[in-house]
Amino acid sequence: MAGDQTAGSTRRRYRHIDKFLDKPGPSTDPDFVPGAPTIANLEESKVLVIGAGGLGCEILKNLAMSGFRDIHVIDMDTIDVSNLNRQFLFRKDDVGMSKAEVAAASVMKRCKDVKITPFNGKIQDKDEDFYMQFKLIICGLDSIEARRWINATLVSMVDMDNPESLKPLVDGGTEGFKGQARVILPSLTSCIECQLDMHAPRAAVPLCTLATIPRQPEHCIEWAKIIAWEEQRKDTVLDNDDPEHITWLYEKALNRAKEFNIPGVTYQMTQGVVKNIIPAIASTNAIIAAACCNEAFKLATSCNPNLSNYMMYTGDDSIYTFTFEHEQKPDCPVCGNLAKTILVNPKHTLQHFIESLGERPEAQLKKPTLRTESTSLYFQSPPSLEEQTRPNLSKTIGELISDGEEIGVSDPAFTIDFKFKLVFQA
């Protein structure tokens, strides 16, 4: 009897949610079953939240208050004092502790009927079996590279003979007063790689400025990332999410800044420059997190159609939202089956082309290894193959491949190989 009373009081906490689930509406899915079965399905849905920062804190709170009972969260970062102004689940005493663990404990303290399982680590350290256990995945990441990795992983998991292998991905992102929320059904709708050109890379600083006359603290950090790392740690792939790597870059940049009397280099700024992070606004995080959790709720209950498939928000000049459907691209290297066409100048060197892959919005590859069907063009590693293929860097594209030929490109940051069709253009 006491147990029934406890369950009843717990359910009353979600009576505002039950109004959407107790009866069908004009837009509910044909398979929607109102009442207890849908409520039970919501409570039993196992959800993974990737990221426990500005967006992640809001998402965890919203999910717990929306009726989700089994939530998992993964984040490799620890709490910094600079997080406290917007990541409201953390307090001063939490500085230095795991974001995932503290966020989980903070929400469970307030919502005692919710179980949140934290993981302190990198998403790349988990295998497909780990991701297969969840009904859906919500991303609150600040890294394009991490988004691309989880996107490729979820697409590769899809088995058309097993509907349970398709894991919806709800992705949120903010940049100052701007943000977006999108719903991705791997292999069925436009994926993150299809939309990559909407996230153009940051304009590059001339190398001569970094090497000789840095004028800003950001220049010192870029110098540490581009020049110092290549000179001193060339055999190690730079991981933007590894605290040891960020600390090394910070120390090098700080020494460089002192040499040129440039103030302002901090660990937080180093993270921002290396990962291309734009300062977060708490209100934007709240709006985008609400949109993401709204989509998660609809996916878990079928009470309304989900977003199809991209919502953008801007709050810098009044408040404006716009929704549109981003189409799949047949030449997407993740969910498509055709090679992406890239226009190149055959007189440019292979070195120039490799550098351009990091700047092209449709590629954004930092350490690419290139090959054709018949020959290896350039290998970043191991050192023996790099030395063997290094002479090709000074050769022109026209010398190495023919017009319209396809090349395969791999990058250590991603689990997939990219296919590009190079079309000559003067």
Coordinates of C-alpha atoms in Angstrom, one line a residue:
M1 CA 0.0 0.0 0.0
A2 CA 2.8 2.4 0.9
G3 CA 4.6 1.5 -2.3
D4 CA 1.4 2.4 -4.3
Q5 CA 1.1 5.7 -2.5
T6 CA 4.8 6.5 -3.3
A7 CA 4.3 5.6 -6.9
G8 CA 1.2 7.7 -7.1
S9 CA 2.9 10.8 -5.5
T10 CA 5.8 10.4 -7.9
R11 CA 3.5 10.2 -10.9
R12 CA 1.7 13.3 -9.8
R13 CA 5.0 15.2 -10.2
Y14 CA 4.6 14.6 -13.9
R15 CA 0.9 15.4 -14.3
H16 CA 1.8 18.3 -16.6
I17 CA 3.5 15.7 -18.9
D18 CA 0.7 13.2 -18.6
K19 CA -1.7 15.7 -20.3
F20 CA 0.2 15.0 -23.5
L21 CA 0.2 11.3 -23.0
D22 CA -3.3 10.5 -21.7
K23 CA -5.1 11.1 -24.9
P24 CA -4.3 11.5 -28.6
G25 CA -4.1 14.8 -30.4
P26 CA -4.6 16.0 -34.0
S27 CA -0.9 15.4 -34.8
T28 CA -0.2 12.2 -32.9
D29 CA 1.4 9.2 -34.6
P30 CA -1.1 6.6 -35.9
D31 CA 0.7 4.0 -33.6
F32 CA 0.3 6.2 -30.5
V33 CA -1.3 4.4 -27.6
P34 CA -2.5 6.9 -25.0
G35 CA -2.2 6.3 -21.3
A36 CA -0.2 3.8 -19.2
P37 CA 1.7 1.9 -22.0
T38 CA 3.2 5.2 -23.4
I39 CA 4.0 6.5 -19.9
A40 CA 5.8 3.2 -19.1
N41 CA 7.7 3.3 -22.4
L42 CA 8.9 6.8 -21.6
E43 CA 10.0 5.8 -18.1
E44 CA 11.9 2.8 -19.5
S45 CA 13.6 4.6 -22.3
K46 CA 17.3 4.5 -21.8
V47 CA 18.8 7.8 -23.1
L48 CA 22.4 8.8 -23.5
V49 CA 23.5 12.5 -23.1
I50 CA 26.9 13.3 -24.6
G51 CA 28.4 16.3 -22.9
A52 CA 27.7 17.7 -19.4
G53 CA 28.7 21.3 -20.0
G54 CA 26.5 24.3 -20.7
L55 CA 24.0 22.4 -22.9
G56 CA 24.4 19.1 -21.0
C57 CA 23.4 20.5 -17.6
E58 CA 20.2 22.0 -19.1
I59 CA 19.5 18.8 -21.0
L60 CA 19.9 16.5 -18.0
K61 CA 17.6 18.8 -15.9
N62 CA 15.0 18.9 -18.7
L63 CA 15.0 15.1 -19.2
A64 CA 14.6 14.4 -15.5
M65 CA 11.7 16.7 -15.3
S66 CA 10.1 15.4 -18.5
G67 CA 9.5 11.8 -17.2
F68 CA 12.7 10.1 -18.3
R69 CA 13.9 7.8 -15.6
D70 CA 17.0 6.0 -17.0
I71 CA 19.6 8.6 -18.2
H72 CA 23.2 8.1 -18.9
V73 CA 25.8 10.9 -19.4
I74 CA 29.3 10.9 -20.7
D75 CA 31.9 13.7 -20.5
M76 CA 35.7 13.6 -20.2
D77 CA 36.1 17.1 -18.8
T78 CA 36.5 18.3 -15.2
I79 CA 34.8 21.4 -13.7
D80 CA 36.7 24.7 -14.1
V81 CA 35.8 27.8 -12.1
S82 CA 34.9 29.5 -15.4
N83 CA 32.0 27.0 -15.9
L84 CA 30.2 28.2 -12.8
N85 CA 28.5 31.2 -14.4
R86 CA 26.3 29.1 -16.7
Q87 CA 26.7 25.4 -15.8
F88 CA 24.2 25.6 -12.9
L89 CA 24.6 22.1 -11.6
F90 CA 28.1 22.8 -10.4
R91 CA 29.3 24.7 -7.3
K92 CA 32.6 26.2 -6.3
D93 CA 33.5 23.1 -4.2
D94 CA 33.1 20.9 -7.3
V95 CA 36.0 22.6 -9.2
G96 CA 38.4 19.9 -10.4
M97 CA 35.8 17.1 -10.3
S98 CA 34.3 15.1 -13.1
K99 CA 31.5 17.0 -14.9
A100 CA 29.5 13.9 -15.6
E101 CA 29.6 12.6 -12.1
V102 CA 28.8 15.9 -10.4
A103 CA 26.0 16.7 -12.9
A104 CA 24.4 13.2 -12.4
A105 CA 24.6 13.5 -8.6
S106 CA 23.2 17.0 -8.6
V107 CA 20.1 16.1 -10.7
M108 CA 19.4 12.9 -8.7
K109 CA 19.5 14.8 -5.5
R110 CA 16.6 16.9 -6.7
C111 CA 14.8 14.2 -8.7
K112 CA 15.1 11.1 -6.5
D113 CA 13.1 8.8 -8.8
V114 CA 15.5 9.4 -11.7
K115 CA 18.6 7.3 -12.2
I116 CA 21.5 8.9 -14.0
T117 CA 24.6 6.8 -14.7
P118 CA 27.8 8.9 -15.4
F119 CA 30.8 8.0 -17.4
N120 CA 34.0 10.0 -17.1
G121 CA 35.8 9.5 -20.4
K122 CA 35.9 9.9 -24.2
I123 CA 33.0 8.8 -26.5
Q124 CA 35.7 7.3 -28.7
D125 CA 36.6 4.8 -26.0
K126 CA 33.1 3.2 -26.1
D127 CA 32.3 0.5 -28.6
E128 CA 29.1 -0.2 -30.6
D129 CA 27.7 -2.4 -28.0
F130 CA 27.7 0.5 -25.6
Y131 CA 25.7 2.7 -27.9
M132 CA 23.4 -0.1 -29.0
Q133 CA 21.8 -0.2 -25.5
F134 CA 20.2 3.3 -25.8
K135 CA 16.9 4.2 -27.4
L136 CA 18.2 7.6 -28.5
I137 CA 21.2 9.8 -28.1
I138 CA 21.3 13.6 -27.4
C139 CA 24.5 15.6 -28.1
G140 CA 25.4 18.8 -26.2
L141 CA 28.9 19.0 -27.6
D142 CA 31.2 21.9 -28.3
S143 CA 33.3 20.0 -30.9
I144 CA 32.6 19.5 -34.5
E145 CA 35.1 16.6 -34.6
A146 CA 33.3 14.7 -31.8
R147 CA 29.9 15.3 -33.5
R148 CA 31.3 13.8 -36.7
W149 CA 32.7 10.8 -34.9
I150 CA 29.4 9.9 -33.1
N151 CA 27.5 10.6 -36.3
A152 CA 29.6 8.2 -38.3
T153 CA 29.5 5.6 -35.6
L154 CA 25.7 5.6 -35.4
V155 CA 25.3 5.4 -39.2
S156 CA 27.7 2.4 -39.3
M157 CA 25.6 0.6 -36.7
V158 CA 22.5 0.6 -38.8
D159 CA 21.3 -2.9 -39.9
M160 CA 18.3 -2.6 -42.1
D161 CA 17.2 -6.1 -40.9
N162 CA 17.2 -4.9 -37.3
P163 CA 15.1 -1.8 -36.6
E164 CA 16.6 -1.6 -33.0
S165 CA 20.0 -0.8 -34.5
L166 CA 18.8 2.6 -35.7
K167 CA 19.4 5.1 -32.9
P168 CA 18.0 8.6 -33.4
L169 CA 20.5 11.4 -32.7
V170 CA 19.3 14.8 -31.4
D171 CA 22.0 17.3 -31.7
G172 CA 22.1 20.8 -30.2
G173 CA 24.8 23.5 -30.5
T174 CA 25.2 27.1 -29.5
E175 CA 27.5 29.9 -30.6
G176 CA 26.9 33.0 -28.5
F177 CA 23.4 34.2 -29.2
K178 CA 22.9 31.7 -32.0
G179 CA 22.1 28.0 -31.9
Q180 CA 20.5 25.0 -33.6
A181 CA 18.7 21.8 -32.9
R182 CA 18.4 18.9 -35.3
V183 CA 17.1 15.4 -35.4
I184 CA 19.0 12.8 -37.3
L185 CA 17.7 9.3 -38.2
P186 CA 21.0 7.6 -39.2
S187 CA 21.0 6.4 -42.8
L188 CA 17.4 7.7 -43.3
T189 CA 17.8 11.5 -43.1
S190 CA 20.5 14.0 -43.6
C191 CA 23.4 13.4 -41.2
I192 CA 25.9 15.7 -39.6
E193 CA 28.4 15.0 -42.4
C194 CA 25.8 16.1 -45.0
Q195 CA 25.5 19.4 -43.2
L196 CA 29.2 19.9 -42.6
D197 CA 29.5 22.9 -45.0
M198 CA 27.2 24.8 -42.7
H199 CA 30.0 24.8 -40.1
A200 CA 32.8 26.6 -42.0
P201 CA 36.2 26.4 -40.3
R202 CA 37.6 29.5 -38.7
A203 CA 39.7 31.8 -41.0
A204 CA 43.4 30.9 -40.8
V205 CA 46.1 33.3 -39.4
P206 CA 49.0 33.7 -41.8
L207 CA 51.8 31.3 -40.8
C208 CA 54.4 34.1 -41.0
T209 CA 52.5 36.0 -38.4
L210 CA 52.5 33.0 -36.0
A211 CA 56.2 32.2 -36.6
T212 CA 57.7 35.7 -36.4
I213 CA 55.4 38.5 -35.1
P214 CA 52.5 37.3 -32.9
R215 CA 50.4 40.2 -31.8
Q216 CA 47.6 38.5 -29.9
P217 CA 47.3 35.8 -27.3
E218 CA 45.4 33.7 -29.8
H219 CA 48.4 33.9 -32.2
C220 CA 50.6 32.3 -29.4
I221 CA 48.1 29.5 -29.0
E222 CA 47.9 28.9 -32.7
W223 CA 51.7 28.8 -32.8
A224 CA 51.9 26.2 -30.1
K225 CA 49.2 24.1 -31.9
I226 CA 50.6 24.4 -35.5
I227 CA 54.3 24.9 -35.2
A228 CA 55.5 23.7 -31.7
W229 CA 53.4 20.6 -31.7
E230 CA 54.7 19.6 -35.2
E231 CA 58.3 20.2 -34.2
Q232 CA 58.3 18.5 -30.8
R233 CA 55.5 16.0 -30.9
K234 CA 55.0 15.1 -34.5
D235 CA 54.5 11.4 -33.9
T236 CA 51.6 12.1 -31.6
V237 CA 48.2 12.9 -33.0
L238 CA 46.9 16.1 -31.3
D239 CA 43.6 15.3 -29.4
N240 CA 41.6 18.4 -28.7
D241 CA 39.8 16.6 -25.9
D242 CA 42.9 15.4 -24.1
P243 CA 43.6 17.5 -21.0
E244 CA 47.3 16.6 -21.1
H245 CA 47.5 17.8 -24.7
I246 CA 45.7 21.1 -23.9
T247 CA 47.9 21.7 -20.9
W248 CA 51.0 21.2 -23.0
L249 CA 49.8 23.7 -25.6
Y250 CA 48.9 26.2 -22.9
E251 CA 52.3 26.0 -21.3
K252 CA 54.0 26.5 -24.7
A253 CA 51.7 29.3 -25.6
L254 CA 52.3 31.0 -22.3
N255 CA 56.0 30.9 -22.7
R256 CA 55.7 32.3 -26.2
A257 CA 53.4 35.1 -25.0
K258 CA 56.0 36.1 -22.3
E259 CA 58.7 36.2 -24.9
F260 CA 56.7 38.8 -26.9
N261 CA 55.2 40.6 -23.8
I262 CA 51.7 39.5 -24.8
P263 CA 49.2 39.2 -21.9
G264 CA 46.0 37.2 -21.8
V265 CA 46.9 33.6 -22.5
T266 CA 44.9 31.3 -20.2
Y267 CA 44.0 27.7 -20.1
Q268 CA 40.4 28.5 -20.9
M269 CA 41.4 30.5 -23.9
T270 CA 43.7 27.7 -25.1
Q271 CA 40.7 25.3 -25.0
G272 CA 38.6 27.8 -26.9
V273 CA 41.2 28.5 -29.7
V274 CA 42.2 24.8 -30.1
K275 CA 38.6 23.5 -30.2
N276 CA 37.2 26.7 -31.9
I277 CA 34.8 27.3 -29.0
I278 CA 32.7 30.5 -29.0
P279 CA 31.8 31.8 -25.6
A280 CA 28.4 30.4 -24.4
I281 CA 25.4 32.4 -23.3
A282 CA 23.2 30.7 -20.6
S283 CA 19.9 31.8 -22.1
T284 CA 20.9 30.3 -25.5
N285 CA 21.8 27.1 -23.9
A286 CA 18.4 26.9 -22.1
I287 CA 16.5 27.5 -25.3
I288 CA 18.4 25.0 -27.4
A289 CA 18.4 22.4 -24.6
A290 CA 14.6 22.8 -24.4
A291 CA 14.3 22.2 -28.1
C292 CA 16.5 19.1 -27.9
C293 CA 14.5 17.6 -25.0
N294 CA 11.2 18.4 -26.7
E295 CA 12.4 16.3 -29.7
A296 CA 13.6 13.5 -27.4
F297 CA 10.2 13.4 -25.7
K298 CA 8.4 13.2 -29.0
L299 CA 10.7 10.4 -30.2
A300 CA 10.2 8.4 -27.1
T301 CA 6.4 8.7 -27.0
S302 CA 5.3 9.4 -30.6
C303 CA 2.9 12.0 -29.1
N304 CA 3.7 14.4 -31.9
P305 CA 5.8 14.3 -35.1
N306 CA 9.5 15.0 -34.6
L307 CA 11.4 17.9 -36.1
S308 CA 12.2 17.5 -39.8
N309 CA 14.9 18.1 -39.4
Y310 CA 16.8 21.4 -38.6
M311 CA 15.9 24.3 -36.4
M312 CA 18.0 27.4 -36.2
Y313 CA 17.7 30.1 -33.6
T314 CA 19.2 33.6 -33.3
G315 CA 18.8 35.9 -30.3
D316 CA 21.3 38.7 -31.0
D317 CA 18.9 41.0 -32.8
S318 CA 15.5 40.2 -31.5
I319 CA 14.4 36.5 -31.3
Y320 CA 14.1 34.5 -34.5
T321 CA 13.7 30.8 -35.3
F322 CA 13.5 29.1 -38.7
T323 CA 12.9 25.4 -39.4
F324 CA 13.8 23.6 -42.7
E325 CA 14.5 20.1 -43.9
H326 CA 18.1 19.5 -44.8
E327 CA 18.3 16.9 -47.5
Q328 CA 20.6 13.9 -47.7
K329 CA 23.6 14.2 -50.0
P330 CA 24.3 11.3 -52.3
D331 CA 28.0 12.1 -52.1
C332 CA 28.1 12.2 -48.3
P333 CA 31.1 10.1 -47.2
V334 CA 29.1 8.8 -44.2
C335 CA 25.5 8.1 -45.4
G336 CA 25.9 8.4 -49.2
N337 CA 27.5 6.1 -51.7
L338 CA 29.0 8.5 -54.2
A339 CA 32.4 10.2 -54.2
K340 CA 32.2 14.0 -53.4
T341 CA 33.4 16.2 -56.3
I342 CA 36.2 18.7 -55.4
L343 CA 37.4 21.2 -57.9
V344 CA 41.2 21.5 -57.9
N345 CA 43.9 23.3 -59.8
P346 CA 46.2 20.6 -61.4
K347 CA 49.2 23.0 -61.1
H348 CA 48.9 23.1 -57.3
T349 CA 51.1 20.8 -55.3
L350 CA 49.9 17.9 -53.3
Q351 CA 51.1 19.8 -50.2
H352 CA 48.8 22.7 -51.1
F353 CA 45.9 20.4 -51.6
I354 CA 46.4 18.6 -48.2
E355 CA 46.5 22.0 -46.5
S356 CA 43.3 23.0 -48.3
L357 CA 41.5 20.0 -46.9
G358 CA 41.6 21.5 -43.5
E359 CA 40.1 24.8 -44.8
R360 CA 37.4 23.4 -47.1
P361 CA 34.0 23.5 -45.4
E362 CA 33.0 20.2 -47.0
A363 CA 36.2 18.4 -45.7
Q364 CA 37.8 20.0 -42.6
L365 CA 40.4 17.2 -42.3
K366 CA 43.5 18.1 -40.3
K367 CA 45.9 15.1 -40.9
P368 CA 44.7 13.4 -44.0
T369 CA 46.3 10.3 -45.6
L370 CA 45.7 10.1 -49.3
R371 CA 45.7 7.3 -51.8
T372 CA 44.3 6.3 -55.2
E373 CA 43.1 2.9 -56.2
S374 CA 46.6 2.0 -57.5
T375 CA 49.1 4.1 -55.5
S376 CA 49.7 5.8 -52.1
L377 CA 50.0 9.6 -52.5
Y378 CA 50.9 10.5 -48.9
F379 CA 50.8 8.8 -45.5
Q380 CA 50.9 10.9 -42.3
S381 CA 52.1 7.8 -40.3
P382 CA 53.9 5.6 -39.6
P383 CA 57.2 7.5 -40.0
S384 CA 58.6 5.0 -42.5
L385 CA 55.7 5.5 -44.9
E386 CA 55.6 9.2 -44.3
E387 CA 59.3 9.4 -45.3
Q388 CA 58.6 7.2 -48.4
T389 CA 55.7 9.3 -49.7
R390 CA 57.1 12.7 -48.7
P391 CA 58.6 13.4 -52.1
N392 CA 55.0 13.5 -53.5
L393 CA 54.2 16.6 -51.5
S394 CA 56.2 18.8 -53.9
K395 CA 54.7 17.3 -57.0
T396 CA 51.6 18.8 -58.7
I397 CA 48.2 17.3 -58.6
G398 CA 48.4 16.9 -62.4
E399 CA 51.5 14.8 -62.1
L400 CA 50.0 12.4 -59.6
I401 CA 46.4 11.8 -60.7
S402 CA 44.3 12.2 -63.8
D403 CA 41.3 14.5 -64.2
G404 CA 38.2 13.0 -62.6
E405 CA 40.1 10.3 -60.7
E406 CA 38.8 9.3 -57.3
I407 CA 41.0 9.3 -54.2
G408 CA 40.5 7.8 -50.7
V409 CA 41.3 10.0 -47.7
S410 CA 41.5 8.9 -44.1
D411 CA 42.1 11.0 -40.9
P412 CA 43.0 9.7 -37.5
A413 CA 40.2 11.7 -35.9
F414 CA 37.5 9.8 -37.7
T415 CA 36.4 6.2 -38.1
I416 CA 35.5 6.4 -41.8
D417 CA 37.3 6.9 -45.1
F418 CA 36.4 9.7 -47.3
K419 CA 36.0 9.5 -51.1
F420 CA 36.7 12.5 -53.3
K421 CA 36.5 12.9 -57.1
L422 CA 39.1 15.5 -58.2
V423 CA 38.0 17.5 -61.2
F424 CA 40.6 19.8 -62.7
Q425 CA 39.9 23.5 -62.9
A426 CA 42.5 26.2 -63.7

